[in-house]
Coordinates of C-alpha atoms and ligand atoms in Angstrom, one line a residue:
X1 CA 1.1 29.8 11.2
X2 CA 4.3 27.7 11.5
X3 CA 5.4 26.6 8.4
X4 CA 6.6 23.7 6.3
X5 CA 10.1 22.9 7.9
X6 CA 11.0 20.3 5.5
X7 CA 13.4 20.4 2.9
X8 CA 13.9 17.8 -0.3
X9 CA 17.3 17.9 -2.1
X10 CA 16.7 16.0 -6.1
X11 CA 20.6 16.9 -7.1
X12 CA 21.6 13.3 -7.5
X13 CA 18.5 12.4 -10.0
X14 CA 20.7 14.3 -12.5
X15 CA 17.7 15.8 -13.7
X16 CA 18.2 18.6 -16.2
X17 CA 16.4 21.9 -16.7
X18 CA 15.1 21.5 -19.8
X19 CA 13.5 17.9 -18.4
X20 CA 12.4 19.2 -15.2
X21 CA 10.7 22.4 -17.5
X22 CA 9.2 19.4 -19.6
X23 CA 8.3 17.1 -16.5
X24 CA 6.3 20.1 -15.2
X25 CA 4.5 21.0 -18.1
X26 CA 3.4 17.3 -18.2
X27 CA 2.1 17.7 -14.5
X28 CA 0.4 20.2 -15.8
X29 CA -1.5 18.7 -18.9
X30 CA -1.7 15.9 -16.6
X31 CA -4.3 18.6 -14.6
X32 CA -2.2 17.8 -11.4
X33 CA -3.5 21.7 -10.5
X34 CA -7.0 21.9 -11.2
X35 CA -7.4 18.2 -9.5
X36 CA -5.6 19.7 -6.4
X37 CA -7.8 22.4 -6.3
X38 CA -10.9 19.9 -6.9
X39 CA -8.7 17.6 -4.1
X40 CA -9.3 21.1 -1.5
X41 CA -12.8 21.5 -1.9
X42 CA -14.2 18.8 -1.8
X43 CA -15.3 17.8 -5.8
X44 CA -16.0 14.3 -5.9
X45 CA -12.3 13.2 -7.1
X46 CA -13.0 9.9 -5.7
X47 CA -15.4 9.3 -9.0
X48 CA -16.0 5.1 -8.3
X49 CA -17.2 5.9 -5.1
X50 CA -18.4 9.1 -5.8
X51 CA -17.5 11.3 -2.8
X52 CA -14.5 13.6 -2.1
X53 CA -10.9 12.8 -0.4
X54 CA -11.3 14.9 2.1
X55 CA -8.3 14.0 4.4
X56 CA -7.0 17.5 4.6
X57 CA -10.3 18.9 6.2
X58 CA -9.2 17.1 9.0
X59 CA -6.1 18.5 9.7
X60 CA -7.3 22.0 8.6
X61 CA -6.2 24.0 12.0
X62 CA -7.2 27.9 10.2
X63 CA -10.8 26.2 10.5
X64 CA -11.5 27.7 7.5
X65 CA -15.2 26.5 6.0
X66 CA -15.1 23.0 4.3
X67 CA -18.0 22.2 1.9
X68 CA -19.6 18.6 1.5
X69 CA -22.8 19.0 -0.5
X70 CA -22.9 22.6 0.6
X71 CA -22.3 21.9 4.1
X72 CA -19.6 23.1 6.5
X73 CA -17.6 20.0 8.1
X74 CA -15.4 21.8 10.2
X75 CA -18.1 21.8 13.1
X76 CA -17.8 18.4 13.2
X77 CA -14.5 18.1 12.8
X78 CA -13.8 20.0 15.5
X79 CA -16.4 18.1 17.6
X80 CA -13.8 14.7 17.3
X81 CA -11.5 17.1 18.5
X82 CA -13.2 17.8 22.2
X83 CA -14.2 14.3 21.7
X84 CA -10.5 12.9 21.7
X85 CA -9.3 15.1 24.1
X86 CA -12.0 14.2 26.6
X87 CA -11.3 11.1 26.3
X88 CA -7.6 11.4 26.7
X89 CA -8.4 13.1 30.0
X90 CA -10.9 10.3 31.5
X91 CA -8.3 7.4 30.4
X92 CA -5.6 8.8 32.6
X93 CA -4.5 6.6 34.9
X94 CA -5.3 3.4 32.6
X95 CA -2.1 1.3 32.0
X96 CA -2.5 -0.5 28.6
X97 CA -4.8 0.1 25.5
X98 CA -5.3 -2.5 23.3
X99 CA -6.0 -0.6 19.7
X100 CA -7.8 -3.1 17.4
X101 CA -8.0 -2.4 13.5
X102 CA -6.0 -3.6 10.1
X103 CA -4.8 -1.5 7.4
X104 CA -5.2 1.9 7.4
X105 CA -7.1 1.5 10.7
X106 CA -3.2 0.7 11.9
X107 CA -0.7 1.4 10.0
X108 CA -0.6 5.3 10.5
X109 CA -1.5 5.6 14.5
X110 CA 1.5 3.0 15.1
X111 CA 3.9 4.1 12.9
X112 CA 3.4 7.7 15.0
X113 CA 2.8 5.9 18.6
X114 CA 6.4 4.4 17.8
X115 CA 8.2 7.2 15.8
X116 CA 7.7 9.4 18.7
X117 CA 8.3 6.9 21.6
X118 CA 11.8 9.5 22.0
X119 CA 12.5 12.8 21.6
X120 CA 11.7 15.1 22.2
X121 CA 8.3 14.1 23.5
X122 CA 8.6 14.0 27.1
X123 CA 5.7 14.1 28.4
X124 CA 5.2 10.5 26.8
X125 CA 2.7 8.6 29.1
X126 CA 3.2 5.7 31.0
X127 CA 0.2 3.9 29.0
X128 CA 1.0 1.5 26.9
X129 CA -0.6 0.9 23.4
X130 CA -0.8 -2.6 22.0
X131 CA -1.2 -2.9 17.8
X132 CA -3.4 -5.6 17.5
X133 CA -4.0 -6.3 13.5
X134 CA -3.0 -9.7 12.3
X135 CA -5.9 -12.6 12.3
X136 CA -3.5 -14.9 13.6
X137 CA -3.7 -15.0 17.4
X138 CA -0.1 -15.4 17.8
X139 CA 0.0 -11.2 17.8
X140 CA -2.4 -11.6 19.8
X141 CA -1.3 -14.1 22.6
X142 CA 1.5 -12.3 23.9
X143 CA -0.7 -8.8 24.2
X144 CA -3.0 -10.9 26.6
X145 CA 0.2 -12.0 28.7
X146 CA 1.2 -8.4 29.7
X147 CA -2.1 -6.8 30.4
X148 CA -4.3 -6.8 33.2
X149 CA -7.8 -6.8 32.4
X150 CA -8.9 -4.7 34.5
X151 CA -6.6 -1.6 33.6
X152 CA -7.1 -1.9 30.3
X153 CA -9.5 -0.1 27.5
X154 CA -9.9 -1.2 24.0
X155 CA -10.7 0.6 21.0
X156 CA -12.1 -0.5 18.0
X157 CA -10.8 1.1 14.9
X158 CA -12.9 0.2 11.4
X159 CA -14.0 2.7 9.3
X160 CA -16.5 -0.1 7.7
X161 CA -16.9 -2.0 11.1
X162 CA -17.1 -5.4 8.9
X163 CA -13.2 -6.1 8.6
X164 CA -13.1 -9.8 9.0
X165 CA -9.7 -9.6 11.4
X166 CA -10.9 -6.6 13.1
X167 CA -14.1 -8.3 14.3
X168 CA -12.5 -11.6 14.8
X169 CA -9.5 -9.8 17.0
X170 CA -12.4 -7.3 19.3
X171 CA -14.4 -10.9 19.7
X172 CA -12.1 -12.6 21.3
X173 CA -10.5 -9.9 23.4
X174 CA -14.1 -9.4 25.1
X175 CA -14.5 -12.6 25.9
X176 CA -11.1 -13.1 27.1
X177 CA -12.1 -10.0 29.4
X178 CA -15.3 -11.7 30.2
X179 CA -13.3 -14.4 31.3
X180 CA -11.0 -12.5 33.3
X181 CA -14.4 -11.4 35.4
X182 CA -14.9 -8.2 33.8
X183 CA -18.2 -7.2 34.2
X184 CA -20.3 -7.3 31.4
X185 CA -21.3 -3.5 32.2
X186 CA -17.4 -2.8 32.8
X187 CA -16.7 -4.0 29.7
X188 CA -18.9 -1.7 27.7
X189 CA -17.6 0.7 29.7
X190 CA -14.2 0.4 28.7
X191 CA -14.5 -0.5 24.5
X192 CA -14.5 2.3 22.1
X193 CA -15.2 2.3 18.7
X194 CA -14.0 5.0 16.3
X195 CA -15.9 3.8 12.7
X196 CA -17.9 5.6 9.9
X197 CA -20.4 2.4 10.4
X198 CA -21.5 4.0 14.1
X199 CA -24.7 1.4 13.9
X200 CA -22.8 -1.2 12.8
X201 CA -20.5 -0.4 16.4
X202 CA -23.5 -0.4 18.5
X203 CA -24.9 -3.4 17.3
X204 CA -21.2 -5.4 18.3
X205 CA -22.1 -3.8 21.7
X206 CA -20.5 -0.4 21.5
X207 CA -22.3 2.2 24.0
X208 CA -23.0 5.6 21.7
X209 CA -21.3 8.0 23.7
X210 CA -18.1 5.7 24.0
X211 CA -17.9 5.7 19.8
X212 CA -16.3 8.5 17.6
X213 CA -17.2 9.0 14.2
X214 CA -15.6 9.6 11.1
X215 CA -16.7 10.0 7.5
X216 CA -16.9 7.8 4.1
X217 CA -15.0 10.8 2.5
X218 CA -12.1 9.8 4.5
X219 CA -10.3 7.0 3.5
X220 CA -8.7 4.2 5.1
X221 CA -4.8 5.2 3.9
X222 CA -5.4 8.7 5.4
X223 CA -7.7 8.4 8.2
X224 CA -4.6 8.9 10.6
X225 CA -5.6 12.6 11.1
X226 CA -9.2 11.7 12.3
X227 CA -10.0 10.0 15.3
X228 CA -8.4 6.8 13.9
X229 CA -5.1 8.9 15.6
X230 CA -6.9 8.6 19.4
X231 CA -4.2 6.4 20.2
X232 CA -1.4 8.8 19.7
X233 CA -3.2 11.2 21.9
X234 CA -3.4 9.0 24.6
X235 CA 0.4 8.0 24.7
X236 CA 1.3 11.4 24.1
X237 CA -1.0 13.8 25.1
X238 CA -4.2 15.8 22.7
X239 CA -1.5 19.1 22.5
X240 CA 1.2 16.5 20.7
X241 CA -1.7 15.2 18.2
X242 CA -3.0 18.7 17.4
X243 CA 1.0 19.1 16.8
X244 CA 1.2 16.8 14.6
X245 CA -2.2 18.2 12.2
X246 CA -0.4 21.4 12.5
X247 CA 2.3 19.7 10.8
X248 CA 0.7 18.2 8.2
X249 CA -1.3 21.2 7.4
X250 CA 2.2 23.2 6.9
X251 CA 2.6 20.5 4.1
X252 CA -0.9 21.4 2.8
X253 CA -0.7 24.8 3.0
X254 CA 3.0 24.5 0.7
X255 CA 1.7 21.9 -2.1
X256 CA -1.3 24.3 -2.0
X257 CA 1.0 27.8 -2.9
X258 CA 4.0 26.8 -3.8
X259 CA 5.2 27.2 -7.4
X260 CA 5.9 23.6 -9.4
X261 CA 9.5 24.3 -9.6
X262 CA 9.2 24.4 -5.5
X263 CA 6.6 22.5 -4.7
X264 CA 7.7 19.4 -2.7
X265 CA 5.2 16.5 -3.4
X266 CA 4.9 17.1 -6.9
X267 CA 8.9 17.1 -7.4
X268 CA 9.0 13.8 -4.9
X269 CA 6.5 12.7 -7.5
X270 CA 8.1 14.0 -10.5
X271 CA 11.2 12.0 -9.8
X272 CA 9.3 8.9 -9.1
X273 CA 7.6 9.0 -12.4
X274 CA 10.5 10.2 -14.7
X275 CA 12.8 7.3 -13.1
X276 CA 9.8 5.2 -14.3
X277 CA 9.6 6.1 -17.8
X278 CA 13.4 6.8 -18.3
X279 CA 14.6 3.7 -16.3
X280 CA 11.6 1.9 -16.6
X281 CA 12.5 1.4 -12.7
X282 CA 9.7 -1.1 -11.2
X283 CA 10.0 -0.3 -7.6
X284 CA 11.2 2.3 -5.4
X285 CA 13.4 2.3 -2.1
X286 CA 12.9 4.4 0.9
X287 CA 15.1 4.2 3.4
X288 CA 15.1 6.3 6.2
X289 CA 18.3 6.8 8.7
X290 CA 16.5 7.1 11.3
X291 CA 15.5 4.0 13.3
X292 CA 12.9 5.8 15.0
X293 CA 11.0 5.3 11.1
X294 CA 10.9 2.0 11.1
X295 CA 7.7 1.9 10.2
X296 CA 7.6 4.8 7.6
X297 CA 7.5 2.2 5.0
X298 CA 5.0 -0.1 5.7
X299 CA 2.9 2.6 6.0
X300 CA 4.0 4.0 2.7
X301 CA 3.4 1.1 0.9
X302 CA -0.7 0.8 1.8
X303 CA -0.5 4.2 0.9
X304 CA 1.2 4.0 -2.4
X305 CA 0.9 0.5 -3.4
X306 CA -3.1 0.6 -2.4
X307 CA -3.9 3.9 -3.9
X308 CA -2.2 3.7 -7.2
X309 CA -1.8 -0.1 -7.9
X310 CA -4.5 0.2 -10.2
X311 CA -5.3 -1.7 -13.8
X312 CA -7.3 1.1 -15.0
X313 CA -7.3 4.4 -16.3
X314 CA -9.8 7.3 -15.2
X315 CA -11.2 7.0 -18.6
X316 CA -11.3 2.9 -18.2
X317 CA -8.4 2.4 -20.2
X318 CA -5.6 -0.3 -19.2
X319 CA -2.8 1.3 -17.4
X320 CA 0.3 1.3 -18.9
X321 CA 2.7 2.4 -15.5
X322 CA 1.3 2.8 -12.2
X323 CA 2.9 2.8 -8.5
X324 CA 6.3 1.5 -8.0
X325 CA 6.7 -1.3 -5.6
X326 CA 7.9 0.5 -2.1
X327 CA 10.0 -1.4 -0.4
X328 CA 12.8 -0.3 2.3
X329 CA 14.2 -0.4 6.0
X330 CA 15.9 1.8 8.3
X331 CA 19.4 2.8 7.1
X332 CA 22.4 1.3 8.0
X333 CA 20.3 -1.8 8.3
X334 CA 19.9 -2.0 4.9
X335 CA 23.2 -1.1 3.6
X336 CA 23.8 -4.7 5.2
X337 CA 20.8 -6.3 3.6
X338 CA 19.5 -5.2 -0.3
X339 CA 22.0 -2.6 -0.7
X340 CA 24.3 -4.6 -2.9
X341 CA 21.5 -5.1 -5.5
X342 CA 20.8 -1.1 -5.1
X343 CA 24.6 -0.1 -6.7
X344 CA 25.1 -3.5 -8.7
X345 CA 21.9 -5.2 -9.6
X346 CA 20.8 -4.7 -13.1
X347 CA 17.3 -3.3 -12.4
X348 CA 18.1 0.8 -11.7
X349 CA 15.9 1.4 -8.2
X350 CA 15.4 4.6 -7.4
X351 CA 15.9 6.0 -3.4
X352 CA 14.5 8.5 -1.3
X353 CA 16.4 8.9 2.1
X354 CA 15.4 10.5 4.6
X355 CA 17.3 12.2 7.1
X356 CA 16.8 14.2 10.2
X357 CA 19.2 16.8 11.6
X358 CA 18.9 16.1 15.1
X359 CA 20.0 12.8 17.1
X360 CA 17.0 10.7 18.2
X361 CA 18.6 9.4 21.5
X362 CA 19.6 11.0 25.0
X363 CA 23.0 8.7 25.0
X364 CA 25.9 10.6 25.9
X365 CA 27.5 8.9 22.0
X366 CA 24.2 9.9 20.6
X367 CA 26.4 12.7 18.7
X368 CA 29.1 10.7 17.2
X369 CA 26.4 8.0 16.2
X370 CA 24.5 10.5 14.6
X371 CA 27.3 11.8 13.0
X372 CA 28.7 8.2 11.5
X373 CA 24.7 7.8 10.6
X374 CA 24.4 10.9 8.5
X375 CA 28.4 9.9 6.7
X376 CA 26.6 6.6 5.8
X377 CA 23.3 8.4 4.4
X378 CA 25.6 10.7 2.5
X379 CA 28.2 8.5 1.6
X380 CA 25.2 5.8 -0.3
X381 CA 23.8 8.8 -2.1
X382 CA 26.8 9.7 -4.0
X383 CA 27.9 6.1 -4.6
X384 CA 25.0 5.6 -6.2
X385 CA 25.5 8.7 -8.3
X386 CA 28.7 8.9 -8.9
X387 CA 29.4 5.2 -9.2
X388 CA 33.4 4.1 -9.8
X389 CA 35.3 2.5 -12.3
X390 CA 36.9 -0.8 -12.6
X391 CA 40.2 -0.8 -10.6
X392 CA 41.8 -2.9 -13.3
X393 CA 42.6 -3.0 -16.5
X394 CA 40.9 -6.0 -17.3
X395 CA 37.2 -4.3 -16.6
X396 CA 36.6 -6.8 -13.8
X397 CA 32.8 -5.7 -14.0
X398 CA 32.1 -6.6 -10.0
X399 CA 34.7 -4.1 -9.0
X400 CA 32.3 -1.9 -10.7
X401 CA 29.9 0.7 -9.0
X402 CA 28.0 2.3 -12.5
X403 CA 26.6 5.1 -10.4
X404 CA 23.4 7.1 -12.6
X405 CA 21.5 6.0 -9.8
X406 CA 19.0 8.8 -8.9
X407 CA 17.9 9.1 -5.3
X408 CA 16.2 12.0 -3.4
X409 CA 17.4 13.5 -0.1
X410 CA 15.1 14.7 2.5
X411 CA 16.3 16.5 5.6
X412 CA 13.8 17.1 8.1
X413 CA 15.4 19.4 11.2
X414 CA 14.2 17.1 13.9
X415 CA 11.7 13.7 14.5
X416 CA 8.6 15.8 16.4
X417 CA 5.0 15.3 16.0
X418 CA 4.9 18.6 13.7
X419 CA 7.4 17.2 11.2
X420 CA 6.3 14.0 11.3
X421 CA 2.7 15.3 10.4
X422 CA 4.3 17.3 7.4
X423 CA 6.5 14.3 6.3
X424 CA 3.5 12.4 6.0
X425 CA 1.0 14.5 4.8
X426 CA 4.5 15.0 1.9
X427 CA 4.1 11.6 1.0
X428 CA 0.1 11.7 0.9
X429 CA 0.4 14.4 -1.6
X430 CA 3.5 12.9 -4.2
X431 CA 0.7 9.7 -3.8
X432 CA -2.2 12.0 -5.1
X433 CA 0.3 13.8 -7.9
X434 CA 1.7 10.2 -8.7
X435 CA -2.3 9.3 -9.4
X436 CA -2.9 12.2 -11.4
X437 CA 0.6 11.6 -13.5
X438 CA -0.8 8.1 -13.7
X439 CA -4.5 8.9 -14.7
X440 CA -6.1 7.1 -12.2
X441 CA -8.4 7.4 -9.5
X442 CA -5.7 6.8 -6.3
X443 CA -8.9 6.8 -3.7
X444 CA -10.2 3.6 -4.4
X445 CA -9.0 0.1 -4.0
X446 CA -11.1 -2.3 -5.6
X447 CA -9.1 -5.2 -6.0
X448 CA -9.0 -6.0 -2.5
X449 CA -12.3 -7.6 -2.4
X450 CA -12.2 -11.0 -4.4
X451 CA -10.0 -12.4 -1.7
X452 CA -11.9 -11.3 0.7
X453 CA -15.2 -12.8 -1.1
X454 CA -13.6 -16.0 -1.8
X455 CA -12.4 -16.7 1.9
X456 CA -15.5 -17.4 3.3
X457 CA -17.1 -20.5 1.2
X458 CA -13.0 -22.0 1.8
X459 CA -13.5 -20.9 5.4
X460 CA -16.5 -23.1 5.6
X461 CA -15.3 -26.0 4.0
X462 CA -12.8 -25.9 6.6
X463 CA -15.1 -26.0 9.6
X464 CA -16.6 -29.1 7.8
X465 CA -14.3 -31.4 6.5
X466 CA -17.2 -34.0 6.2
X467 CA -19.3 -32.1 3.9
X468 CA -18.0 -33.2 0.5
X469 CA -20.6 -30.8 -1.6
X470 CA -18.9 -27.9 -0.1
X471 CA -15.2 -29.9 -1.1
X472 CA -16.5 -30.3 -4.6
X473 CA -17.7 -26.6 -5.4
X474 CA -13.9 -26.1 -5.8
X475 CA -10.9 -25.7 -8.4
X476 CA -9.2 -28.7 -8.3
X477 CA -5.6 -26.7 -6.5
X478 CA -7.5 -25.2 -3.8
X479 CA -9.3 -28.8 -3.4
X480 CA -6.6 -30.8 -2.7
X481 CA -5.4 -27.5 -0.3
X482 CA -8.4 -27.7 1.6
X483 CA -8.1 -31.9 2.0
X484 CA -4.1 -31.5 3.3
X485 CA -5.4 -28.8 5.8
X486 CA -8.3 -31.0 7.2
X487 CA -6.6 -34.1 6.8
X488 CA -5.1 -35.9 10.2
X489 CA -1.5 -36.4 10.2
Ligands
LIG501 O1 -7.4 -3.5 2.7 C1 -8.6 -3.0 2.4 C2 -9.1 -2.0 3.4 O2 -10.4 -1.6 3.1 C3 -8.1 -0.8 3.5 O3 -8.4 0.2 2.6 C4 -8.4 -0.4 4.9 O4 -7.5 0.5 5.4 C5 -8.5 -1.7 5.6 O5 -9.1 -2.6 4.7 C6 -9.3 -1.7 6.9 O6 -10.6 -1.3 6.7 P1 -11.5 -0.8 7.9 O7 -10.9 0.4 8.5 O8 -12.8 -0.5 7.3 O9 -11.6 -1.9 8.9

């Protein structure tokens, strides 16, 4: 088994001994252990909903048993497996894929597709993969200027199959193919459907064999590992995908042995939380010099802010701290944007960079850019530390830099689909220990449905201006809202 190639340097949190000894033992009362053991086997650690978090099942590559309800997955799981490649075999030869889905249904595939678009995946196909998330058709628009009907497939990615934009976004792309003069028949043909709602798929118009399951015990933030990740196989190939399980189960297999003083999540975690309570740091930077990451952090922040933005307790209690706001952009980028506020502002915000060893281009400069890019990564780290005092006599407080500021380091040796997968599947786990520091159930995200419920009687009020009774059901704010949009200018 290849193992975890990924290494995390926490020197500048200036963290003690003594408080790292103490920040363990509080993981540990905390029950970040037994949960992770209960997070393994499947116990029902998502207790709202009552079923397990299973996301690690799916990128379990020793195909060791899994038990649901006393039942082995791994048949099954394996099944998606034969299921995606076969698919990535009878789609050669398409040019463009239009991959429909919001959220976590999104987020993950296309932060891969793109993250891997270089080195030192080669055998990169000439298919192209368009995101297609947003309800507003503007994303949309342009996607249906480059691609030619015919030569193109679309998958549906919804793990409920009920997602407002996701429906909207696969209705009008069929009829735009309808309207192209794709076959009705063709066009059943060539829509997928990967979705834990399969009936729900084949009454939009899915045919069976063209949809691939997944499973409620997967959820949304960490579905990238099931067949939600077809898309990745396609552009790259199934051997790159299962490379990219492989590396996120290296990352399982460490959180799951490794000793706390060791053990990479939990420290990530450790840091996260202590900055918290010792700062009382409200957000959290990640910044990755590597512009091949770009979209590391959006993806990070469904997956932290989503999981552990909670208002309750396990126990139903109000929370007093949960998840840092995760904000960030590729480095040097942001040394030229927020990075002022990072050394000076009064707020301490803590950073994890990332770096990787190897250049991410083929340029003949891709060395000496790399180089300057790694000085730069370095060079933010320690001023943040180490700070520097006022030139002057006169304390002129902007020539200032206080330094204190903690920030994590992690070097991964190069940007493949293995270390990808484990820097990931890193981040999944510091997300679960945050939870458990937190006390809260991270698998659940409740407070995304009120907007969602209160969208649709505004929707229709919209589509009839001229029925006042609708108008009048209303707050007075979202009233006179309603009458600006539907009024004629
Ligand atoms: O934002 C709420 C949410 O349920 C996310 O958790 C999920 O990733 C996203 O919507 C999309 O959901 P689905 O895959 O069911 O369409």
């Amino acid at each position: 088994m290849k193992l975890n190639q990924i290494s995390i340097d926490t020197e500048y949190q200036g963290i003690s001994d003594t408080t790292w000894q103490a920040l363990f033992e509080k993981a540990i009362s905390s029950g970040v252990l037994t949960k992770r053991h209960e997070l393994f086997s499947g116990n029902e650690i998502n207790v709202s909903e009552k079923r397990p978090a299973l996301h690690t099942a799916l990128r379990n590559i020793s195909n060791s048993p899994v038990l649901v309800n006393g039942i082995n997955i791994m048949p099954q799981i394996e099944a998606i497996w034969h299921s995606i490649e076969r698919i990535d075999n009878q789609l050669r030869g398409v040019t463009d894929i239009i991959h429909i889905g919001i959220g976590g249904s999104d987020f993950g595939p296309k932060l891969v597709c793109d993250a891997l678009l270089q080195k030192p995946h080669k055998e990169n196909r000439n298919i192209r993969i368009h995101f297609l998330s947003n309800l507003d058709s503007a994303q949309l628009e342009p996607i249906l200027k480059t691609v030619e009907a015919k030569s193109t497939r679309i998958i549906i990615v919804s793990k409920a199959f009920t997602t407002l934009e996701t429906i909207q976004n696969a209705t009008t792309v069929l009829d735009w193919l309808s309207n192209q003069g794709v076959l009705a028949q063709e066009i059943k043909n060539n829509i997928f459907a990967v979705t834990a709602n399969p009936q729900q798929a084949i009454t939009f118009g899915v045919s069976p064999e063209n949809i691939l399951p997944f499973w409620d015990w997967v959820g949304g933030r960490f579905s990238v590992w099931s067949a939600v990740g077809l898309s990745i196989a396609l552009k790259f190939g199934f051997k790159v995908f299962q490379e990219f399980l492989a590396g996120a189960y290296a990352m399982d297999h460490h959180f799951k042995t490794a000793e706390p003083i060791n053990n990479q999540p939990l420290k990530l975690a450790l840091t996260t939380y202590h900055n918290q309570i010792r700062f009382g740091s409200k957000s959290q930077a990640i910044i990755p010099y590597a512009h091949r990451l770009q979209l590391f952090t959006e993806w990070l922040q469904q997956l932290e802010m989503e999981s552990n933005g909670k208002t309750a307790t396990l126990d139903n209690h109000s929370t007093t701290i949960s998840a840092p706001v995760i904000f960030g952009t590729p480095g040097t980028n942001a040394q030229h944007s927020f990075f002022q506020m990072l050394h000076q502002g009064p707020e301490i915000i803590p950073v994890d960079f990332i770096a990787i060893r190897e250049p991410m281009s083929d340029l003949p400069q891709a060395k000496i850019h790399h180089r300057m890019l790694i000085a730069n990564c370095l060079a933010q780290s320690q001023a943040l530390a180490l700070g520097k005092p006022s030139n002057n006599s006169d304390n002129n407080l902007n020539e200032k830099y206080p330094g204190m500021r903690p920030s994590n380091l992690i070097w991964l040796p190069r940007l493949d689909a293995f270390n990808l997968g484990s820097l990931m599947a890193l981040y999944e786990h510091r997300t679960f220990c945050l939870g458990v520091l937190y006390g809260l159930n991270s698998f659940d995200q409740p407070g995304v449905e009120l907007g969602k419920v209160l969208a649709k009687p505004i929707d229709e009020a919209l589509s009839n201006p001229s029925k006042l009774s609708l108008l009048n059901s209303f707050d007075d704010i979202t009233k006179k809202r309603i009458e600006w949009f539907n009024s004629k200018t």
